[in-house]
Amino acid sequence: MKKYILSAIVLTALFGGSIAQAQSGKKGFTKLFDGKTAKGWHTYGKTTAGSKWVIEDGAFHFNPNGDSNGGGDLVTDNEYSNFHLKIDWKIAPNGNSGVIYYVKEDPAKYNQTYSTGLEMQVLDNDGHKDGKIPKHRSGDLYDLIKSSSEPVKPVGEWNTAEIICKDGKLEQYLNGVKVVSTTLWNDNWKTLIAGSKFANWADWGTYKSGKIALQDHGNEVWYRNIMIKQL
């Protein structure tokens, strides 16, 4: 009996830490997507989610071949300021999409989510033409900061993205690797914007609270395991 008890203690010592780490990885996070319904989400400027966003196998799947009026970016019902977002994504061959955040939903003033929001790029780097443009590849802070490395998985495989925003400090992770780090809203941030396509876009990148969006770029894309922790 003592031998079995000792074995159990040894196994706990060896593997208990990893289990605890796995549990702590979700501690404080809440689901933004239940994997079954579009509860908590709607198409930008509307009250419900567009029909092109199909829910299957626990994921949002954007089907570009659906109802011609069923597209548009999905946005959260709620706004977030300081947060840690986790999300899995998978892109189809030649596909383009993005996770957009700090979106100010005011369709009378801003036509699109990207009129105000920052974007972590989701892309088939090799198949889509944007892959040839610096700062437009997967993991990049779109058109502002190139990823420090490219730990992206092959097209058709799931990737895990994380976006952490806390008091102006921004970090983007792809598959566990930090690929972007910067500070928002200071003089350097204004310089980055001035050197980007957003230089003359009124209010772009200025909001300190906003909604999170999944982009309809006209290509097939999947999103699942969407969780957030408010910091």
Backbone as JSON, one array per atom type, in Angstrom:
{
  "sequence": "MKKYILSAIVLTALFGGSIAQAQSGKKGFTKLFDGKTAKGWHTYGKTTAGSKWVIEDGAFHFNPNGDSNGGGDLVTDNEYSNFHLKIDWKIAPNGNSGVIYYVKEDPAKYNQTYSTGLEMQVLDNDGHKDGKIPKHRSGDLYDLIKSSSEPVKPVGEWNTAEIICKDGKLEQYLNGVKVVSTTLWNDNWKTLIAGSKFANWADWGTYKSGKIALQDHGNEVWYRNIMIKQL",
  "N": [[0.83, -1.21, 0.0], [1.92, 1.25, 0.84], [3.76, 1.58, -1.14], [2.18, 2.14, -3.4], [1.01, 4.52, -2.62], [3.24, 6.16, -2.45], [3.97, 6.16, -5.15], [1.84, 7.54, -6.23], [2.23, 10.05, -5.11], [4.64, 10.76, -6.29], [3.88, 10.87, -9.0], [2.05, 12.95, -8.9], [3.75, 15.04, -8.23], [5.3, 15.13, -10.51], [3.5, 15.65, -12.63], [1.5, 17.3, -11.71], [2.09, 20.01, -11.69], [1.98, 20.82, -14.4], [-0.7, 20.4, -14.97], [-1.86, 22.23, -13.25], [-0.88, 24.55, -14.37], [-2.16, 24.47, -16.84], [-4.8, 24.79, -16.03], [-4.65, 27.32, -14.82], [-4.21, 28.79, -17.03], [-6.67, 29.38, -18.06], [-7.85, 30.72, -16.08], [-9.85, 33.27, -14.8], [-10.74, 34.01, -17.28], [-13.47, 34.59, -19.52], [-15.92, 33.17, -21.66], [-16.36, 34.43, -24.9], [-17.74, 33.42, -26.93], [-20.0, 30.86, -27.25], [-19.81, 28.64, -28.82], [-22.03, 27.52, -29.93], [-24.13, 29.28, -30.43], [-24.76, 32.62, -31.69], [-24.82, 34.36, -29.63], [-24.11, 37.33, -27.95], [-22.83, 38.52, -30.02], [-22.95, 40.44, -33.06], [-23.61, 41.63, -36.41], [-21.68, 44.31, -37.61], [-23.14, 47.42, -37.11], [-25.68, 46.39, -37.16], [-28.32, 44.41, -35.63], [-28.28, 41.7, -35.3], [-26.41, 38.66, -36.02], [-24.92, 38.19, -39.2], [-26.03, 35.97, -41.81], [-24.05, 34.67, -43.24], [-22.14, 34.01, -41.45], [-21.67, 31.11, -40.22], [-22.29, 28.68, -37.73], [-20.44, 25.97, -36.82], [-19.19, 22.88, -35.69], [-18.32, 23.97, -33.27], [-17.27, 26.43, -33.98], [-17.13, 29.74, -35.41], [-17.77, 30.07, -38.76], [-16.98, 31.68, -41.59], [-18.81, 31.86, -44.46], [-18.41, 32.65, -47.63], [-20.11, 32.17, -49.74], [-22.71, 32.36, -49.03], [-25.91, 33.9, -48.28], [-26.32, 36.89, -50.06], [-26.74, 39.2, -48.65], [-25.89, 38.62, -46.18], [-23.43, 39.14, -45.05], [-20.59, 40.94, -43.62], [-18.65, 42.36, -40.92], [-18.34, 40.63, -37.83], [-19.12, 41.76, -34.57], [-18.5, 42.21, -31.05], [-21.06, 42.47, -28.55], [-20.41, 43.96, -26.36], [-18.09, 46.48, -25.1], [-14.53, 46.79, -24.63], [-11.68, 47.66, -22.66], [-9.07, 47.48, -21.06], [-7.66, 44.4, -21.56], [-7.26, 40.82, -22.06], [-7.22, 38.89, -24.73], [-8.01, 35.74, -26.14], [-7.92, 33.64, -28.96], [-8.68, 31.21, -31.39], [-7.81, 30.65, -34.77], [-8.38, 29.79, -38.24], [-7.46, 29.76, -41.58], [-8.62, 29.74, -44.98], [-7.17, 28.52, -48.12], [-5.52, 31.11, -49.88], [-6.77, 33.05, -48.41], [-7.97, 35.9, -46.46], [-8.34, 37.75, -43.51], [-9.08, 39.09, -40.26], [-8.5, 39.99, -36.8], [-10.01, 42.47, -35.14], [-9.77, 45.26, -33.01], [-10.66, 47.59, -30.33], [-12.78, 48.88, -31.58], [-14.94, 51.38, -32.55], [-18.25, 51.43, -32.56], [-20.14, 53.08, -34.58], [-21.94, 53.46, -36.99], [-23.02, 55.56, -38.48], [-21.06, 57.41, -38.52], [-18.66, 56.03, -38.9], [-17.86, 53.81, -41.38], [-16.9, 51.18, -41.37], [-15.55, 48.46, -39.32], [-12.79, 48.63, -39.29], [-12.4, 51.29, -39.64], [-11.86, 52.54, -37.32], [-10.66, 50.66, -35.64], [-7.82, 48.68, -34.5], [-5.88, 46.11, -36.09], [-5.09, 42.69, -35.89], [-3.49, 40.8, -38.13], [-4.86, 38.17, -40.14], [-4.04, 35.7, -42.32], [-3.39, 33.94, -45.41], [-0.27, 33.68, -45.94], [1.32, 32.94, -48.13], [-0.42, 32.51, -50.23], [-2.13, 34.71, -50.58], [-2.25, 38.0, -51.99], [-1.6, 40.07, -50.25], [0.34, 39.02, -48.69], [2.76, 39.67, -49.75], [3.24, 42.18, -48.96], [4.92, 44.21, -46.69], [4.19, 44.22, -43.2], [1.63, 43.31, -43.52], [1.19, 40.66, -43.06], [0.36, 37.48, -41.51], [-0.23, 37.81, -38.04], [0.91, 40.3, -37.87], [0.66, 43.71, -36.69], [-1.57, 45.25, -38.32], [-0.41, 47.03, -41.05], [1.15, 48.68, -39.51], [3.11, 47.56, -37.66], [5.5, 45.12, -38.19], [5.6, 41.61, -37.6], [7.84, 40.18, -35.2], [8.71, 37.62, -35.6], [7.62, 34.68, -37.43], [5.58, 32.55, -36.46], [3.47, 31.19, -37.61], [1.09, 28.66, -38.56], [0.7, 26.14, -41.16], [-1.58, 26.75, -43.92], [-4.98, 26.02, -43.31], [-4.61, 24.81, -40.88], [-5.1, 25.13, -37.32], [-4.48, 28.13, -35.57], [-3.39, 29.9, -32.64], [-4.15, 32.97, -31.37], [-3.26, 35.79, -29.37], [-4.14, 38.77, -27.76], [-3.08, 41.38, -25.85], [-3.91, 44.1, -23.97], [-3.1, 46.68, -21.91], [-3.41, 49.48, -20.09], [-2.42, 51.03, -22.22], [-0.23, 49.57, -23.04], [0.6, 47.28, -25.45], [0.54, 43.94, -26.58], [0.97, 41.36, -28.94], [0.44, 37.97, -29.56], [1.3, 34.96, -31.27], [0.57, 31.68, -31.56], [1.79, 31.22, -29.06], [4.09, 32.75, -29.16], [5.51, 35.9, -28.68], [4.9, 38.42, -30.91], [4.48, 41.06, -31.54], [5.02, 44.16, -29.94], [4.21, 47.13, -28.38], [3.53, 50.6, -27.52], [0.53, 52.24, -27.05], [-1.05, 55.27, -28.18], [0.79, 57.25, -27.5], [3.45, 59.63, -28.39], [5.11, 58.2, -30.13], [3.33, 56.32, -31.12], [1.62, 57.97, -32.57], [3.4, 58.71, -34.54], [3.81, 56.26, -35.83], [1.26, 55.87, -36.93], [1.16, 58.05, -38.65], [2.91, 57.23, -40.6], [1.56, 55.28, -41.93], [-1.19, 53.71, -43.79], [-3.31, 54.79, -42.55], [-2.96, 57.4, -41.97], [-4.46, 59.7, -42.62], [-6.92, 59.14, -41.67], [-9.55, 60.04, -39.83], [-9.66, 59.84, -36.34], [-8.73, 57.22, -36.25], [-7.37, 54.52, -34.43], [-7.45, 55.82, -31.99], [-9.27, 55.4, -29.98], [-9.79, 54.28, -26.66], [-11.3, 52.36, -25.64], [-13.4, 49.8, -26.83], [-15.12, 47.69, -29.25], [-14.67, 44.22, -30.17], [-13.83, 42.65, -33.19], [-14.5, 40.29, -35.84], [-13.28, 39.8, -38.96], [-14.96, 40.08, -42.06], [-13.63, 39.49, -44.96], [-14.35, 38.59, -47.33], [-13.45, 36.04, -47.73], [-13.1, 32.52, -46.9], [-12.98, 31.71, -43.47], [-12.27, 30.62, -40.14], [-13.18, 30.8, -36.69], [-12.66, 30.09, -33.26], [-12.94, 29.03, -29.75], [-12.98, 31.49, -28.28], [-12.02, 33.72, -25.93], [-11.95, 35.99, -23.12], [-10.24, 38.06, -20.8], [-10.77, 40.55, -18.51], [-8.68, 43.15, -17.63]],
  "CA": [[0.0, 0.0, 0.0], [2.81, 2.41, 0.91], [4.4, 1.73, -2.46], [1.24, 2.8, -4.3], [0.85, 5.91, -2.17], [4.45, 6.87, -2.86], [3.89, 6.34, -6.59], [0.86, 8.6, -6.5], [2.87, 11.31, -4.74], [5.63, 11.07, -7.33], [3.16, 11.27, -10.22], [1.5, 14.29, -8.66], [4.86, 15.99, -8.29], [5.77, 15.24, -11.89], [2.51, 16.14, -13.58], [0.56, 18.24, -11.11], [2.42, 21.38, -12.07], [1.5, 21.11, -15.74], [-2.15, 20.49, -14.88], [-2.17, 23.51, -12.61], [-0.6, 25.59, -15.35], [-3.22, 24.43, -17.84], [-6.0, 25.38, -15.44], [-4.44, 28.74, -14.59], [-4.24, 29.44, -18.33], [-8.03, 29.84, -18.32], [-8.36, 31.39, -14.88], [-10.25, 34.67, -14.98], [-11.27, 34.23, -18.62], [-14.86, 34.26, -19.8], [-16.14, 32.88, -23.07], [-17.07, 35.41, -25.72], [-18.48, 32.64, -27.91], [-20.32, 29.58, -26.62], [-19.6, 27.56, -29.77], [-23.32, 26.99, -30.38], [-24.99, 30.36, -30.88], [-24.08, 33.9, -31.9], [-25.12, 35.2, -28.48], [-23.01, 38.24, -27.6], [-22.24, 39.03, -31.25], [-23.85, 40.91, -34.12], [-22.92, 42.26, -37.53], [-21.44, 45.74, -37.38], [-24.21, 48.31, -37.52], [-26.96, 45.7, -37.16], [-28.69, 43.89, -34.31], [-28.06, 40.26, -35.28], [-25.27, 38.19, -36.8], [-25.23, 37.88, -40.59], [-26.21, 34.54, -42.09], [-22.82, 34.07, -43.79], [-21.39, 33.5, -40.31], [-22.28, 29.84, -39.85], [-21.68, 28.04, -36.57], [-20.28, 24.54, -37.04], [-18.1, 22.25, -34.96], [-17.85, 24.86, -32.22], [-16.54, 27.56, -34.54], [-17.71, 30.64, -36.4], [-17.22, 29.82, -40.09], [-17.5, 32.63, -42.56], [-19.06, 31.23, -45.76], [-18.64, 33.75, -48.59], [-21.1, 31.79, -50.75], [-24.04, 32.43, -48.45], [-26.82, 34.99, -48.64], [-25.57, 38.1, -50.47], [-26.94, 40.25, -47.65], [-25.6, 38.06, -44.86], [-22.04, 39.35, -44.67], [-20.23, 42.01, -42.7], [-17.82, 41.97, -39.78], [-18.99, 40.35, -36.55], [-18.57, 42.51, -33.43], [-19.05, 41.89, -29.74], [-22.07, 43.4, -28.04], [-19.8, 44.79, -25.32], [-16.81, 47.13, -25.34], [-13.45, 46.4, -23.71], [-10.57, 48.62, -22.61], [-7.9, 46.66, -20.69], [-8.12, 43.03, -21.73], [-6.42, 39.76, -22.63], [-8.07, 38.12, -25.63], [-7.47, 34.53, -26.75], [-8.79, 33.22, -30.04], [-8.12, 30.32, -32.4], [-8.27, 30.94, -36.13], [-7.92, 28.96, -39.35], [-7.77, 30.47, -42.82], [-8.65, 28.92, -46.19], [-6.16, 28.92, -49.1], [-5.65, 32.43, -50.49], [-7.7, 33.81, -47.6], [-7.61, 37.13, -45.74], [-9.29, 38.16, -42.48], [-8.36, 39.76, -39.18], [-9.14, 40.26, -35.51], [-9.95, 43.93, -35.02], [-10.13, 45.63, -31.63], [-10.89, 49.02, -30.09], [-13.7, 49.32, -32.62], [-16.02, 52.28, -32.13], [-19.4, 51.13, -33.42], [-20.95, 54.27, -34.88], [-22.01, 53.34, -38.44], [-23.34, 56.83, -39.12], [-19.81, 58.16, -38.6], [-17.59, 55.14, -39.36], [-18.48, 52.8, -42.23], [-16.4, 49.83, -41.14], [-14.85, 48.24, -38.06], [-11.4, 49.07, -39.44], [-12.35, 52.76, -39.69], [-11.34, 52.98, -36.03], [-10.0, 49.6, -34.88], [-6.53, 48.08, -34.82], [-6.08, 44.76, -36.61], [-4.08, 41.63, -35.94], [-3.76, 40.2, -39.43], [-5.08, 36.75, -40.36], [-3.76, 35.65, -43.76], [-2.57, 32.93, -46.07], [0.89, 34.5, -46.34], [1.87, 32.55, -49.42], [-1.43, 32.49, -51.28], [-2.83, 35.99, -50.77], [-1.35, 39.05, -52.46], [-1.14, 40.9, -49.12], [1.52, 38.39, -48.12], [3.94, 40.3, -50.33], [3.33, 43.55, -48.44], [5.39, 44.26, -45.3], [3.22, 44.6, -42.17], [0.31, 42.81, -43.87], [1.23, 39.21, -42.94], [-0.27, 36.95, -40.3], [0.36, 38.2, -36.77], [1.32, 41.72, -37.88], [-0.27, 44.78, -36.36], [-1.77, 45.57, -39.73], [0.11, 48.24, -41.68], [1.93, 49.49, -38.58], [4.28, 46.88, -37.09], [5.77, 43.78, -38.67], [5.89, 40.62, -36.56], [9.26, 39.92, -34.97], [8.94, 36.3, -36.18], [6.39, 34.21, -38.06], [5.28, 31.2, -35.99], [2.16, 30.8, -38.15], [0.99, 27.28, -39.03], [0.28, 26.03, -42.56], [-2.99, 27.02, -44.23], [-5.88, 24.92, -42.97], [-4.39, 24.39, -39.51], [-5.52, 26.1, -36.32], [-3.51, 28.98, -34.88], [-3.91, 30.59, -31.45], [-3.71, 34.36, -31.26], [-3.56, 36.48, -28.11], [-3.95, 40.22, -27.78], [-3.1, 41.88, -24.47], [-3.87, 45.56, -23.89], [-3.19, 47.11, -20.5], [-2.95, 50.86, -19.87], [-1.66, 51.49, -23.37], [0.8, 48.61, -23.43], [0.02, 46.28, -26.34], [1.33, 42.79, -27.01], [0.28, 40.37, -29.74], [1.1, 36.66, -29.57], [0.82, 33.98, -32.22], [1.01, 30.33, -31.17], [2.63, 31.3, -27.87], [5.26, 33.58, -29.38], [5.22, 37.33, -28.77], [5.32, 38.88, -32.23], [4.35, 42.52, -31.59], [4.96, 44.85, -28.66], [4.31, 48.58, -28.57], [2.73, 51.42, -26.62], [-0.5, 52.98, -27.78], [-1.53, 56.62, -27.87], [1.84, 58.23, -27.18], [3.99, 60.3, -29.57], [5.6, 57.19, -31.07], [2.14, 55.76, -31.75], [1.18, 58.94, -33.58], [4.37, 58.63, -35.65], [3.49, 55.04, -36.56], [0.05, 56.12, -37.72], [1.5, 59.01, -39.7], [3.62, 56.52, -41.65], [0.72, 54.17, -42.38], [-2.32, 54.04, -44.65], [-4.32, 55.42, -41.72], [-2.47, 58.74, -41.6], [-5.49, 60.73, -42.79], [-8.2, 58.62, -41.22], [-9.92, 60.72, -38.58], [-9.95, 59.05, -35.14], [-8.24, 55.85, -36.28], [-6.41, 54.16, -33.4], [-7.47, 56.78, -30.88], [-10.2, 54.99, -28.93], [-9.19, 53.48, -25.6], [-12.28, 51.33, -25.33], [-14.13, 49.5, -28.04], [-15.58, 46.33, -29.47], [-13.77, 43.29, -30.85], [-14.49, 42.25, -34.43], [-13.97, 39.26, -36.72], [-13.44, 40.46, -40.25], [-15.42, 39.52, -43.32], [-12.84, 40.02, -46.07], [-14.81, 37.89, -48.52], [-12.8, 34.72, -47.83], [-13.42, 31.57, -45.84], [-12.16, 31.75, -42.26], [-12.91, 30.01, -38.98], [-12.75, 31.28, -35.37], [-13.23, 29.3, -32.16], [-12.29, 29.2, -28.44], [-12.81, 32.94, -28.09], [-12.12, 34.01, -24.49], [-11.4, 37.28, -22.75], [-10.08, 38.4, -19.4], [-10.67, 42.0, -18.33], [-7.53, 43.43, -16.78]],
  "C": [[0.86, 1.25, 0.0], [3.46, 2.68, -0.43], [3.49, 2.48, -3.42], [1.03, 4.25, -3.93], [2.04, 6.74, -2.6], [4.43, 7.15, -4.36], [2.95, 7.48, -6.95], [1.46, 9.96, -6.2], [3.87, 11.73, -5.8], [4.96, 11.54, -8.59], [2.57, 12.66, -10.08], [2.58, 15.34, -8.77], [5.31, 16.22, -9.72], [4.79, 15.96, -12.79], [1.53, 17.17, -13.01], [0.8, 19.66, -11.54], [1.86, 21.74, -13.42], [-0.01, 21.22, -15.77], [-2.56, 21.82, -14.3], [-1.96, 24.65, -13.59], [-1.7, 25.64, -16.4], [-4.5, 25.07, -17.31], [-5.85, 26.88, -15.26], [-4.46, 29.51, -15.91], [-5.62, 29.97, -18.67], [-8.61, 30.61, -17.14], [-8.67, 32.85, -15.16], [-10.8, 34.98, -16.35], [-12.75, 33.87, -18.69], [-15.01, 34.03, -21.3], [-16.88, 34.03, -23.75], [-17.96, 34.71, -26.75], [-18.73, 31.26, -27.32], [-20.16, 28.38, -27.55], [-20.88, 26.99, -30.36], [-24.23, 28.07, -30.97], [-24.15, 31.63, -31.08], [-24.38, 34.88, -30.76], [-23.9, 36.04, -28.11], [-22.34, 38.87, -28.8], [-23.33, 39.53, -32.21], [-23.02, 41.48, -35.26], [-22.81, 43.75, -37.27], [-22.58, 46.57, -37.96], [-25.59, 47.67, -37.55], [-27.22, 45.13, -35.76], [-28.45, 42.4, -34.18], [-26.85, 39.9, -36.14], [-25.71, 37.81, -38.21], [-25.23, 36.39, -40.86], [-24.99, 33.88, -42.72], [-21.91, 33.55, -42.68], [-22.12, 32.27, -39.78], [-21.55, 29.25, -38.64], [-21.65, 26.54, -36.79], [-19.06, 24.03, -36.3], [-17.48, 23.19, -33.93], [-17.11, 26.09, -32.7], [-17.46, 28.45, -35.37], [-17.01, 30.35, -37.72], [-17.83, 30.83, -41.03], [-17.58, 31.95, -43.92], [-19.37, 32.32, -46.78], [-19.7, 33.44, -49.63], [-22.53, 31.85, -50.23], [-24.87, 33.57, -49.0], [-26.04, 36.27, -48.93], [-25.7, 39.23, -49.47], [-26.52, 39.8, -46.25], [-24.18, 38.26, -44.38], [-21.84, 40.5, -43.71], [-19.42, 41.48, -41.54], [-18.69, 41.68, -38.57], [-18.34, 41.21, -35.47], [-19.23, 42.06, -32.14], [-20.11, 42.9, -29.35], [-21.44, 44.4, -27.07], [-18.48, 45.41, -25.78], [-15.81, 46.7, -24.27], [-12.33, 47.43, -23.79], [-9.27, 47.89, -22.3], [-8.32, 45.2, -20.72], [-7.01, 42.12, -22.24], [-7.36, 38.86, -23.43], [-7.32, 36.89, -26.14], [-8.45, 34.06, -27.81], [-8.03, 32.29, -30.99], [-8.67, 30.71, -33.77], [-7.65, 29.98, -37.14], [-8.37, 29.64, -40.63], [-7.76, 29.5, -44.0], [-7.54, 29.36, -47.14], [-6.52, 30.25, -49.76], [-6.51, 33.39, -49.67], [-7.09, 34.99, -46.86], [-8.71, 37.42, -44.74], [-8.49, 38.89, -41.41], [-9.19, 39.85, -37.92], [-8.92, 41.74, -35.24], [-10.45, 44.33, -33.63], [-10.06, 47.15, -31.44], [-11.73, 49.62, -31.22], [-14.78, 50.21, -32.01], [-17.19, 52.04, -33.08], [-20.32, 52.34, -33.51], [-21.08, 54.33, -36.4], [-22.37, 54.63, -39.17], [-22.08, 57.66, -39.35], [-18.68, 57.33, -39.21], [-18.21, 53.97, -40.12], [-18.12, 51.37, -41.86], [-15.75, 49.71, -39.77], [-13.42, 48.79, -38.13], [-11.28, 50.58, -39.64], [-11.75, 53.32, -38.41], [-10.43, 51.95, -35.37], [-8.66, 49.15, -35.41], [-6.77, 46.64, -35.27], [-4.86, 43.88, -36.44], [-4.41, 40.81, -37.18], [-3.9, 38.69, -39.37], [-4.99, 36.54, -41.87], [-3.11, 34.34, -44.18], [-1.38, 33.69, -46.66], [1.39, 34.2, -47.74], [0.86, 32.68, -50.55], [-2.11, 33.8, -51.56], [-1.83, 37.08, -51.13], [-0.84, 39.94, -51.33], [0.1, 40.31, -48.47], [2.82, 38.97, -48.64], [4.17, 41.72, -49.8], [3.82, 43.52, -46.99], [4.3, 44.8, -44.37], [1.79, 44.18, -42.5], [0.22, 41.29, -43.72], [0.65, 38.75, -41.59], [0.5, 37.32, -39.04], [0.77, 39.65, -36.7], [0.24, 42.6, -37.26], [-0.47, 45.52, -37.68], [-1.35, 46.99, -40.11], [0.91, 49.14, -40.75], [3.21, 48.81, -38.11], [4.36, 45.45, -37.63], [6.06, 42.85, -37.5], [7.39, 40.37, -36.44], [9.68, 38.54, -35.47], [7.61, 35.84, -36.75], [6.11, 32.75, -37.66], [3.93, 30.68, -36.48], [2.21, 29.37, -38.68], [0.5, 27.25, -40.48], [-1.22, 26.3, -42.73], [-3.84, 25.79, -43.94], [-5.69, 24.38, -41.57], [-4.76, 25.52, -38.55], [-4.33, 26.83, -35.72], [-4.18, 29.58, -33.65], [-3.29, 31.98, -31.38], [-4.1, 34.9, -29.89], [-3.25, 37.96, -28.29], [-4.11, 40.71, -26.34], [-2.93, 43.39, -24.5], [-4.06, 45.97, -22.44], [-2.57, 48.49, -20.36], [-2.04, 51.34, -21.0], [-0.54, 50.57, -23.82], [0.13, 47.5, -24.24], [1.02, 45.19, -26.67], [0.43, 41.87, -27.84], [1.12, 39.09, -29.77], [0.48, 35.79, -30.64], [1.44, 32.63, -31.87], [2.05, 30.37, -30.06], [3.85, 32.16, -28.0], [4.85, 35.05, -29.47], [5.77, 37.87, -30.08], [5.25, 40.4, -32.4], [4.29, 43.06, -30.18], [5.13, 46.34, -28.9], [3.48, 49.29, -27.51], [1.78, 52.26, -27.45], [-0.64, 54.4, -27.26], [-0.48, 57.62, -27.43], [2.37, 58.83, -28.48], [4.5, 59.29, -30.6], [4.44, 56.53, -31.82], [1.63, 56.69, -32.85], [2.11, 58.94, -34.79], [4.11, 57.39, -36.49], [2.27, 55.24, -37.47], [0.35, 57.04, -38.9], [2.22, 58.35, -40.87], [2.84, 55.37, -42.24], [-0.39, 54.65, -43.31], [-3.41, 54.79, -43.88], [-4.01, 56.87, -41.38], [-3.56, 59.81, -41.65], [-6.88, 60.25, -42.41], [-8.53, 59.22, -39.86], [-10.26, 59.7, -37.5], [-9.41, 57.63, -35.17], [-7.19, 55.62, -35.18], [-6.37, 55.07, -32.2], [-8.36, 56.32, -29.72], [-9.53, 54.04, -27.95], [-10.14, 52.43, -25.06], [-13.07, 51.06, -26.6], [-14.5, 48.04, -28.14], [-14.51, 45.52, -30.21], [-14.52, 42.73, -32.05], [-13.74, 41.12, -35.12], [-14.29, 39.71, -38.14], [-13.97, 39.55, -41.36], [-14.62, 40.21, -44.42], [-13.2, 39.31, -47.37], [-14.23, 36.51, -48.71], [-13.2, 33.83, -46.67], [-12.44, 31.67, -44.69], [-12.97, 31.15, -41.13], [-12.32, 30.61, -37.7], [-13.43, 30.45, -34.29], [-12.46, 29.62, -30.86], [-11.97, 30.66, -28.15], [-13.06, 33.26, -26.62], [-11.49, 35.36, -24.19], [-11.28, 37.39, -21.23], [-9.94, 39.93, -19.32], [-9.61, 42.29, -17.29], [-7.73, 44.71, -15.97]]
}
